[in-house]
């Protein structure tokens, strides 16, 4: 009897379940593991013995799960300590693997999850534990190093760009429209905010200005931009990342309201659009300022997911299984872009300890000199990632999703 | 030479352009009017002579316009005074109609637009002006009297219910999830908030509680509900209408922050979810409360529109043209539901002066006794309205929309 275990960690995406099903279906094809277990609530749940068995699911259940957004196995924000600080946890983890005859553990997640992959695989090597630990990338933030991009990003980008199109049309209907400010996620990086530039109407990009955390935010330049554009066209469409910082390096959202921190010490932001609104109103440019925070919709909008993204998430799971069979451990599956026109990618391996606790920033050379927009190189990079739409099953007019009990 | 004119007014919907194209295409079929003009920015723009000609558009442009959300002709919130107060405006309006040989004016809008239809047609009758003035219903709020429902509502309901499904899945991934509060539009009525009940996973409705403006909001009962549900299942999903009022009849949003009024004297709300969040946190139930205001996305999300709604919007435009040919004036086109299973409707006429300045509330008998949810009769009413999805044209991975210059 030889089994494998897969679990999810960190913030959800629309396509994270696709990676899980990539492992499940490829295992069916190759008949390698006897059972594919799912760990509930990531490492946190596994340590509490919370496992389900995918081998007991019907094909229909598996297909519905594949097209269900968000972390279907549940998630956690549990940070493992180093094994010299809390070895009991590591022992407990491998005991559970032994109990279920689990040979390989797949962890679908971002930076912090790759930290777990790195620590677990290192511990196993040190103690000659014959188990494989592999990471599958996932984050709408697109901020993992070495991989061309991350599954989850394309669908978030597609949702954002679609919403930019639609809210731009909504905010342009009156004779006096004023300013519209859309706030995207992106604590450290501007990948999500940048995707707004994909929205074009009659060939022209919709956002007048896009502000990314990679460039420090200048209030003076911002107000100059907005004032000029209002004079020119009597309406302004602005996209701002939640992670914008001023020239002193302070989050704008922090200037606005009390800020909180999650278990990893990351600032929990939000409210940048209200801060910018106040700047505009107080500067006397206009009182007509509408704001919209996209919030969690960015990471779960399966109904407008990218099929390219879904396929790549699935392929990353499939590849992870194949790498496990080859005996690889301590790696994250990466995506390499082979060609941009007639877009094509392949998977490869990246040592998990090189990925974890690092951040891939939006390239400065893709940001306009004034720091208020992005350029064509960025659009060329992003465009293939949002292509094609999935054919979802609908029930009573709504997409059919499922939830594991 | 005999022409007609169509314009849009009030807040946008996803399907309002479909009604315009209903007039345009039916006129092509019947070859009745020589030209179909579009008035830009409603009455306000027409009085400034801002007209375009649909007869000059290609079939492809017309089709793209049909599937473009929001008021493609622009909108206004211009309230016409009574004609004994400002007759010059009425004279000006009919002068413009004469100038373009316009025989019929179609106005697509809600309560306030039907007020305009009523006033203009009354003035024409009084002065023996041989013109037809007809209203085509449009509002995501679904609050027009006598019509079974309004075009625009079904698509908004579908967007809300889909987002409820997806954000519920997103907000249920951790071991400790806390409370999620979704705020919908609905200043006076609960039709939009109620649509959240359409969201079901594995057969069970997703929202634990739905609060509508039709029932006064009790803080004590609310906190009891939330506390109990948190104890039962360690997570609570709440849907709240922006128009919730306390037992004294004050908007909760007004208690929360300074409130503004639009040109019609309607309170501009928003921020109910933050008010409810504070109640929950201050009552010590949990600190984990996430909120989401759907904002304008509710009225422009063509990418998840209801095909039934699109078809009905189109049919209302088509019917309006046919009624105009019959010489009808001073009416709004209504929708009558003929059967619910194998859902079927027909159009009929309602005197515009009976519709305007009235509000159709969500029936109290469809609200649960405790006032914290809705019942099956409401679901039966709403369900057919969100059915079927349009096949949109995509370009570079995004829906193809257009904008009239």
PDB file of C-alpha atoms in Angstrom, chain A residues 14-227:
ATOM      1  CA  UNK A  14     -10.236  30.372  -8.254  1.00  0.00           C
ATOM      2  CA  UNK A  15      -8.116  27.525  -9.615  1.00  0.00           C
ATOM      3  CA  UNK A  16      -6.416  25.965  -6.581  1.00  0.00           C
ATOM      4  CA  UNK A  17      -8.705  22.907  -6.656  1.00  0.00           C
ATOM      5  CA  UNK A  18      -7.656  22.310 -10.249  1.00  0.00           C
ATOM      6  CA  UNK A  19      -4.124  21.566  -9.056  1.00  0.00           C
ATOM      7  CA  UNK A  20      -5.476  19.042  -6.565  1.00  0.00           C
ATOM      8  CA  UNK A  21      -7.482  17.345  -9.282  1.00  0.00           C
ATOM      9  CA  UNK A  22      -4.403  17.396 -11.530  1.00  0.00           C
ATOM     10  CA  UNK A  23      -2.742  15.095  -9.003  1.00  0.00           C
ATOM     11  CA  UNK A  24      -5.887  12.963  -8.593  1.00  0.00           C
ATOM     12  CA  UNK A  25      -6.515  12.433 -12.321  1.00  0.00           C
ATOM     13  CA  UNK A  26      -2.873  11.888 -13.268  1.00  0.00           C
ATOM     14  CA  UNK A  27      -2.684   9.294 -10.512  1.00  0.00           C
ATOM     15  CA  UNK A  28      -5.733   7.563 -11.997  1.00  0.00           C
ATOM     16  CA  UNK A  29      -3.982   7.523 -15.368  1.00  0.00           C
ATOM     17  CA  UNK A  30      -0.684   6.215 -14.020  1.00  0.00           C
ATOM     18  CA  UNK A  31      -2.130   3.988 -11.229  1.00  0.00           C
ATOM     19  CA  UNK A  32       0.821   4.924  -9.041  1.00  0.00           C
ATOM     20  CA  UNK A  33      -0.631   5.576  -5.575  1.00  0.00           C
ATOM     21  CA  UNK A  34      -3.352   3.398  -4.098  1.00  0.00           C
ATOM     22  CA  UNK A  35      -5.079   6.390  -2.545  1.00  0.00           C
ATOM     23  CA  UNK A  36      -4.886  10.151  -2.881  1.00  0.00           C
ATOM     24  CA  UNK A  37      -5.710  11.677   0.497  1.00  0.00           C
ATOM     25  CA  UNK A  38      -6.670  15.297   1.011  1.00  0.00           C
ATOM     26  CA  UNK A  39      -5.521  17.025   4.170  1.00  0.00           C
ATOM     27  CA  UNK A  40      -8.119  19.448   5.541  1.00  0.00           C
ATOM     28  CA  UNK A  41      -7.026  22.936   6.617  1.00  0.00           C
ATOM     29  CA  UNK A  42      -3.457  22.426   5.472  1.00  0.00           C
ATOM     30  CA  UNK A  43      -0.704  21.431   7.886  1.00  0.00           C
ATOM     31  CA  UNK A  44      -2.850  22.573  10.801  1.00  0.00           C
ATOM     32  CA  UNK A  45      -5.564  20.020  10.020  1.00  0.00           C
ATOM     33  CA  UNK A  46      -3.149  17.257   9.055  1.00  0.00           C
ATOM     34  CA  UNK A  47      -1.503  17.550  12.481  1.00  0.00           C
ATOM     35  CA  UNK A  48      -4.999  17.000  13.880  1.00  0.00           C
ATOM     36  CA  UNK A  49      -5.477  13.915  11.701  1.00  0.00           C
ATOM     37  CA  UNK A  50      -8.124  15.492   9.458  1.00  0.00           C
ATOM     38  CA  UNK A  51      -7.884  13.608   6.162  1.00  0.00           C
ATOM     39  CA  UNK A  52     -10.316  12.663   3.406  1.00  0.00           C
ATOM     40  CA  UNK A  53      -9.863  10.169   0.571  1.00  0.00           C
ATOM     41  CA  UNK A  54     -10.266  11.318  -3.035  1.00  0.00           C
ATOM     42  CA  UNK A  55     -10.300   7.714  -4.234  1.00  0.00           C
ATOM     43  CA  UNK A  56     -13.778   7.427  -2.742  1.00  0.00           C
ATOM     44  CA  UNK A  57     -15.151  10.290  -4.852  1.00  0.00           C
ATOM     45  CA  UNK A  58     -17.132   9.726  -8.067  1.00  0.00           C
ATOM     46  CA  UNK A  59     -15.961  11.193 -11.390  1.00  0.00           C
ATOM     47  CA  UNK A  60     -18.798  13.697 -11.219  1.00  0.00           C
ATOM     48  CA  UNK A  61     -17.828  14.816  -7.718  1.00  0.00           C
ATOM     49  CA  UNK A  62     -14.228  15.174  -8.854  1.00  0.00           C
ATOM     50  CA  UNK A  63     -15.254  17.272 -11.855  1.00  0.00           C
ATOM     51  CA  UNK A  64     -17.464  19.568  -9.759  1.00  0.00           C
ATOM     52  CA  UNK A  65     -14.633  19.981  -7.250  1.00  0.00           C
ATOM     53  CA  UNK A  66     -12.235  20.843 -10.092  1.00  0.00           C
ATOM     54  CA  UNK A  67     -14.421  23.779 -11.139  1.00  0.00           C
ATOM     55  CA  UNK A  68     -15.223  24.946  -7.609  1.00  0.00           C
ATOM     56  CA  UNK A  69     -13.315  28.070  -6.584  1.00  0.00           C
ATOM     57  CA  UNK A  70     -11.474  28.618  -3.303  1.00  0.00           C
ATOM     58  CA  UNK A  71      -9.535  26.102  -1.235  1.00  0.00           C
ATOM     59  CA  UNK A  72     -11.910  23.145  -1.265  1.00  0.00           C
ATOM     60  CA  UNK A  73      -9.795  21.253   1.244  1.00  0.00           C
ATOM     61  CA  UNK A  74      -9.788  24.221   3.587  1.00  0.00           C
ATOM     62  CA  UNK A  75      -6.735  26.256   4.343  1.00  0.00           C
ATOM     63  CA  UNK A  76      -4.564  27.551   7.166  1.00  0.00           C
ATOM     64  CA  UNK A  77      -2.079  30.291   7.895  1.00  0.00           C
ATOM     65  CA  UNK A  78      -0.035  28.034  10.108  1.00  0.00           C
ATOM     66  CA  UNK A  79       3.671  28.751  10.161  1.00  0.00           C
ATOM     67  CA  UNK A  80       5.849  25.782  11.189  1.00  0.00           C
ATOM     68  CA  UNK A  81       8.671  26.641  13.543  1.00  0.00           C
ATOM     69  CA  UNK A  82      12.197  25.449  12.744  1.00  0.00           C
ATOM     70  CA  UNK A  83      12.610  21.812  13.725  1.00  0.00           C
ATOM     71  CA  UNK A  84      15.184  22.608  16.393  1.00  0.00           C
ATOM     72  CA  UNK A  85      12.555  24.798  18.047  1.00  0.00           C
ATOM     73  CA  UNK A  86       9.604  22.402  17.874  1.00  0.00           C
ATOM     74  CA  UNK A  87      10.642  18.952  16.699  1.00  0.00           C
ATOM     75  CA  UNK A  88       7.506  17.359  18.169  1.00  0.00           C
ATOM     76  CA  UNK A  89       5.477  18.868  15.349  1.00  0.00           C
ATOM     77  CA  UNK A  90       7.738  17.338  12.704  1.00  0.00           C
ATOM     78  CA  UNK A  91       7.618  13.938  14.397  1.00  0.00           C
ATOM     79  CA  UNK A  92       3.831  14.152  14.601  1.00  0.00           C
ATOM     80  CA  UNK A  93       3.594  15.055  10.911  1.00  0.00           C
ATOM     81  CA  UNK A  94       5.666  12.078   9.738  1.00  0.00           C
ATOM     82  CA  UNK A  95       3.852   9.746  12.160  1.00  0.00           C
ATOM     83  CA  UNK A  96       0.614  10.682  10.446  1.00  0.00           C
ATOM     84  CA  UNK A  97       2.158  10.051   7.026  1.00  0.00           C
ATOM     85  CA  UNK A  98       3.273   6.608   8.240  1.00  0.00           C
ATOM     86  CA  UNK A  99      -0.117   5.853   9.744  1.00  0.00           C
ATOM     87  CA  UNK A 100      -1.766   6.306   6.338  1.00  0.00           C
ATOM     88  CA  UNK A 101       1.115   4.762   4.342  1.00  0.00           C
ATOM     89  CA  UNK A 102       1.704   8.135   2.744  1.00  0.00           C
ATOM     90  CA  UNK A 103       4.806   8.294   0.600  1.00  0.00           C
ATOM     91  CA  UNK A 104       4.457  11.805  -0.847  1.00  0.00           C
ATOM     92  CA  UNK A 105       3.043  15.075   0.445  1.00  0.00           C
ATOM     93  CA  UNK A 106       1.999  17.827  -1.998  1.00  0.00           C
ATOM     94  CA  UNK A 107       1.441  21.309  -0.607  1.00  0.00           C
ATOM     95  CA  UNK A 108      -0.383  23.840  -2.786  1.00  0.00           C
ATOM     96  CA  UNK A 109       0.445  27.359  -1.697  1.00  0.00           C
ATOM     97  CA  UNK A 110       2.546  30.491  -1.897  1.00  0.00           C
ATOM     98  CA  UNK A 111       5.669  31.831  -0.221  1.00  0.00           C
ATOM     99  CA  UNK A 112       4.824  30.637   3.258  1.00  0.00           C
ATOM    100  CA  UNK A 113       3.742  27.186   2.101  1.00  0.00           C
ATOM    101  CA  UNK A 114       7.030  26.740   0.261  1.00  0.00           C
ATOM    102  CA  UNK A 115       8.724  27.507   3.566  1.00  0.00           C
ATOM    103  CA  UNK A 116       6.855  24.508   4.995  1.00  0.00           C
ATOM    104  CA  UNK A 117       7.843  22.342   1.996  1.00  0.00           C
ATOM    105  CA  UNK A 118      11.444  23.352   2.461  1.00  0.00           C
ATOM    106  CA  UNK A 119      11.474  22.654   6.212  1.00  0.00           C
ATOM    107  CA  UNK A 120       9.678  19.305   5.989  1.00  0.00           C
ATOM    108  CA  UNK A 121      11.862  17.996   3.181  1.00  0.00           C
ATOM    109  CA  UNK A 122      15.016  19.136   4.936  1.00  0.00           C
ATOM    110  CA  UNK A 123      13.925  17.405   8.134  1.00  0.00           C
ATOM    111  CA  UNK A 124      13.145  14.214   6.214  1.00  0.00           C
ATOM    112  CA  UNK A 125      16.570  14.237   4.546  1.00  0.00           C
ATOM    113  CA  UNK A 126      18.378  14.843   7.849  1.00  0.00           C
ATOM    114  CA  UNK A 127      16.593  11.925   9.468  1.00  0.00           C
ATOM    115  CA  UNK A 128      16.694   9.646   6.429  1.00  0.00           C
ATOM    116  CA  UNK A 129      12.905   9.590   6.270  1.00  0.00           C
ATOM    117  CA  UNK A 130      12.025   8.223   2.848  1.00  0.00           C
ATOM    118  CA  UNK A 131       9.200  10.613   1.937  1.00  0.00           C
ATOM    119  CA  UNK A 132       8.800  13.112  -0.866  1.00  0.00           C
ATOM    120  CA  UNK A 133       7.618  16.650  -0.133  1.00  0.00           C
ATOM    121  CA  UNK A 134       6.698  18.812  -3.131  1.00  0.00           C
ATOM    122  CA  UNK A 135       5.223  22.277  -3.547  1.00  0.00           C
ATOM    123  CA  UNK A 136       2.641  23.325  -6.127  1.00  0.00           C
ATOM    124  CA  UNK A 137       2.506  27.102  -6.670  1.00  0.00           C
ATOM    125  CA  UNK A 138      -0.657  29.060  -6.008  1.00  0.00           C
ATOM    126  CA  UNK A 139      -1.261  32.724  -5.433  1.00  0.00           C
ATOM    127  CA  UNK A 140      -3.269  35.435  -7.102  1.00  0.00           C
ATOM    128  CA  UNK A 141      -0.432  37.801  -6.122  1.00  0.00           C
ATOM    129  CA  UNK A 142       1.934  36.300  -8.733  1.00  0.00           C
ATOM    130  CA  UNK A 143       4.836  37.059  -6.429  1.00  0.00           C
ATOM    131  CA  UNK A 144       6.733  33.742  -6.376  1.00  0.00           C
ATOM    132  CA  UNK A 145      10.328  33.816  -7.592  1.00  0.00           C
ATOM    133  CA  UNK A 146      11.734  31.863 -10.554  1.00  0.00           C
ATOM    134  CA  UNK A 147       8.395  30.703 -11.938  1.00  0.00           C
ATOM    135  CA  UNK A 148       7.187  32.777 -14.924  1.00  0.00           C
ATOM    136  CA  UNK A 149       3.884  33.270 -13.116  1.00  0.00           C
ATOM    137  CA  UNK A 150       1.667  31.470 -10.600  1.00  0.00           C
ATOM    138  CA  UNK A 151      -1.606  29.586 -11.071  1.00  0.00           C
ATOM    139  CA  UNK A 152      -4.401  31.757  -9.719  1.00  0.00           C
ATOM    140  CA  UNK A 153      -3.001  34.995 -11.075  1.00  0.00           C
ATOM    141  CA  UNK A 154      -4.504  34.715 -14.566  1.00  0.00           C
ATOM    142  CA  UNK A 155      -8.035  34.261 -13.254  1.00  0.00           C
ATOM    143  CA  UNK A 156      -7.706  37.112 -10.778  1.00  0.00           C
ATOM    144  CA  UNK A 157      -6.328  39.305 -13.571  1.00  0.00           C
ATOM    145  CA  UNK A 158      -9.242  38.352 -15.823  1.00  0.00           C
ATOM    146  CA  UNK A 159     -11.779  39.193 -13.126  1.00  0.00           C
ATOM    147  CA  UNK A 160     -10.091  42.531 -12.440  1.00  0.00           C
ATOM    148  CA  UNK A 161      -9.818  43.526 -16.113  1.00  0.00           C
ATOM    149  CA  UNK A 162     -13.435  42.525 -16.783  1.00  0.00           C
ATOM    150  CA  UNK A 163     -14.608  44.511 -13.787  1.00  0.00           C
ATOM    151  CA  UNK A 164     -12.554  47.495 -14.922  1.00  0.00           C
ATOM    152  CA  UNK A 165     -14.324  47.377 -18.305  1.00  0.00           C
ATOM    153  CA  UNK A 166     -17.753  47.132 -16.722  1.00  0.00           C
ATOM    154  CA  UNK A 167     -17.303  49.679 -13.947  1.00  0.00           C
ATOM    155  CA  UNK A 168     -15.685  52.095 -16.392  1.00  0.00           C
ATOM    156  CA  UNK A 169     -18.809  51.916 -18.551  1.00  0.00           C
ATOM    157  CA  UNK A 170     -20.944  52.328 -15.450  1.00  0.00           C
ATOM    158  CA  UNK A 171     -18.976  55.322 -14.245  1.00  0.00           C
ATOM    159  CA  UNK A 172     -19.039  57.141 -17.587  1.00  0.00           C
ATOM    160  CA  UNK A 173     -22.775  57.560 -18.124  1.00  0.00           C
ATOM    161  CA  UNK A 174     -23.379  61.066 -16.808  1.00  0.00           C
ATOM    162  CA  UNK A 175     -22.392  64.435 -18.201  1.00  0.00           C
ATOM    163  CA  UNK A 176     -20.380  65.000 -15.034  1.00  0.00           C
ATOM    164  CA  UNK A 177     -18.854  61.712 -14.003  1.00  0.00           C
ATOM    165  CA  UNK A 178     -15.996  62.620 -11.733  1.00  0.00           C
ATOM    166  CA  UNK A 179     -13.401  60.150 -10.546  1.00  0.00           C
ATOM    167  CA  UNK A 180     -13.635  56.394 -10.115  1.00  0.00           C
ATOM    168  CA  UNK A 181     -11.055  54.592  -7.972  1.00  0.00           C
ATOM    169  CA  UNK A 182     -10.726  50.816  -8.032  1.00  0.00           C
ATOM    170  CA  UNK A 183      -8.674  49.190  -5.311  1.00  0.00           C
ATOM    171  CA  UNK A 184      -7.084  45.807  -5.981  1.00  0.00           C
ATOM    172  CA  UNK A 185      -5.286  43.424  -3.666  1.00  0.00           C
ATOM    173  CA  UNK A 186      -1.484  43.308  -3.720  1.00  0.00           C
ATOM    174  CA  UNK A 187       0.161  43.919  -0.379  1.00  0.00           C
ATOM    175  CA  UNK A 188       3.715  43.958  -1.687  1.00  0.00           C
ATOM    176  CA  UNK A 189       3.471  43.812  -5.451  1.00  0.00           C
ATOM    177  CA  UNK A 190       1.540  45.448  -8.264  1.00  0.00           C
ATOM    178  CA  UNK A 191       0.790  42.418 -10.438  1.00  0.00           C
ATOM    179  CA  UNK A 192      -2.927  42.539  -9.703  1.00  0.00           C
ATOM    180  CA  UNK A 193      -3.315  46.297 -10.108  1.00  0.00           C
ATOM    181  CA  UNK A 194      -1.351  46.108 -13.369  1.00  0.00           C
ATOM    182  CA  UNK A 195      -3.836  43.651 -14.855  1.00  0.00           C
ATOM    183  CA  UNK A 196      -6.369  46.485 -15.067  1.00  0.00           C
ATOM    184  CA  UNK A 197      -4.414  47.713 -18.097  1.00  0.00           C
ATOM    185  CA  UNK A 198      -5.697  44.720 -20.068  1.00  0.00           C
ATOM    186  CA  UNK A 199      -9.124  46.381 -20.154  1.00  0.00           C
ATOM    187  CA  UNK A 200      -9.547  48.210 -23.447  1.00  0.00           C
ATOM    188  CA  UNK A 201     -12.587  49.717 -25.104  1.00  0.00           C
ATOM    189  CA  UNK A 202     -12.464  50.523 -28.780  1.00  0.00           C
ATOM    190  CA  UNK A 203      -8.727  49.772 -28.625  1.00  0.00           C
ATOM    191  CA  UNK A 204      -7.916  52.272 -25.871  1.00  0.00           C
ATOM    192  CA  UNK A 205      -6.858  51.159 -22.363  1.00  0.00           C
ATOM    193  CA  UNK A 206      -9.503  52.097 -19.832  1.00  0.00           C
ATOM    194  CA  UNK A 207      -7.514  53.126 -16.735  1.00  0.00           C
ATOM    195  CA  UNK A 208      -6.076  56.612 -16.883  1.00  0.00           C
ATOM    196  CA  UNK A 209      -3.697  55.856 -14.047  1.00  0.00           C
ATOM    197  CA  UNK A 210      -2.458  52.708 -12.351  1.00  0.00           C
ATOM    198  CA  UNK A 211      -0.443  52.942  -9.137  1.00  0.00           C
ATOM    199  CA  UNK A 212       1.706  50.035  -7.945  1.00  0.00           C
ATOM    200  CA  UNK A 213       3.485  49.459  -4.614  1.00  0.00           C
ATOM    201  CA  UNK A 214       6.813  49.100  -6.443  1.00  0.00           C
ATOM    202  CA  UNK A 215       6.970  52.897  -6.940  1.00  0.00           C
ATOM    203  CA  UNK A 216       6.616  55.145  -3.928  1.00  0.00           C
ATOM    204  CA  UNK A 217       3.463  57.211  -4.112  1.00  0.00           C
ATOM    205  CA  UNK A 218       3.773  60.973  -4.439  1.00  0.00           C
ATOM    206  CA  UNK A 219       0.711  62.900  -3.327  1.00  0.00           C
ATOM    207  CA  UNK A 220       1.794  65.965  -5.302  1.00  0.00           C
ATOM    208  CA  UNK A 221       2.221  64.074  -8.564  1.00  0.00           C
ATOM    209  CA  UNK A 222      -1.025  62.174  -7.978  1.00  0.00           C
ATOM    210  CA  UNK A 223      -3.056  65.338  -7.525  1.00  0.00           C
ATOM    211  CA  UNK A 224      -1.362  66.912 -10.565  1.00  0.00           C
ATOM    212  CA  UNK A 225      -2.253  63.839 -12.658  1.00  0.00           C
ATOM    213  CA  UNK A 226      -5.856  63.745 -11.537  1.00  0.00           C
ATOM    214  CA  UNK A 227      -6.419  67.483 -11.854  1.00  0.00           C
TER     215      UNK A 227
END
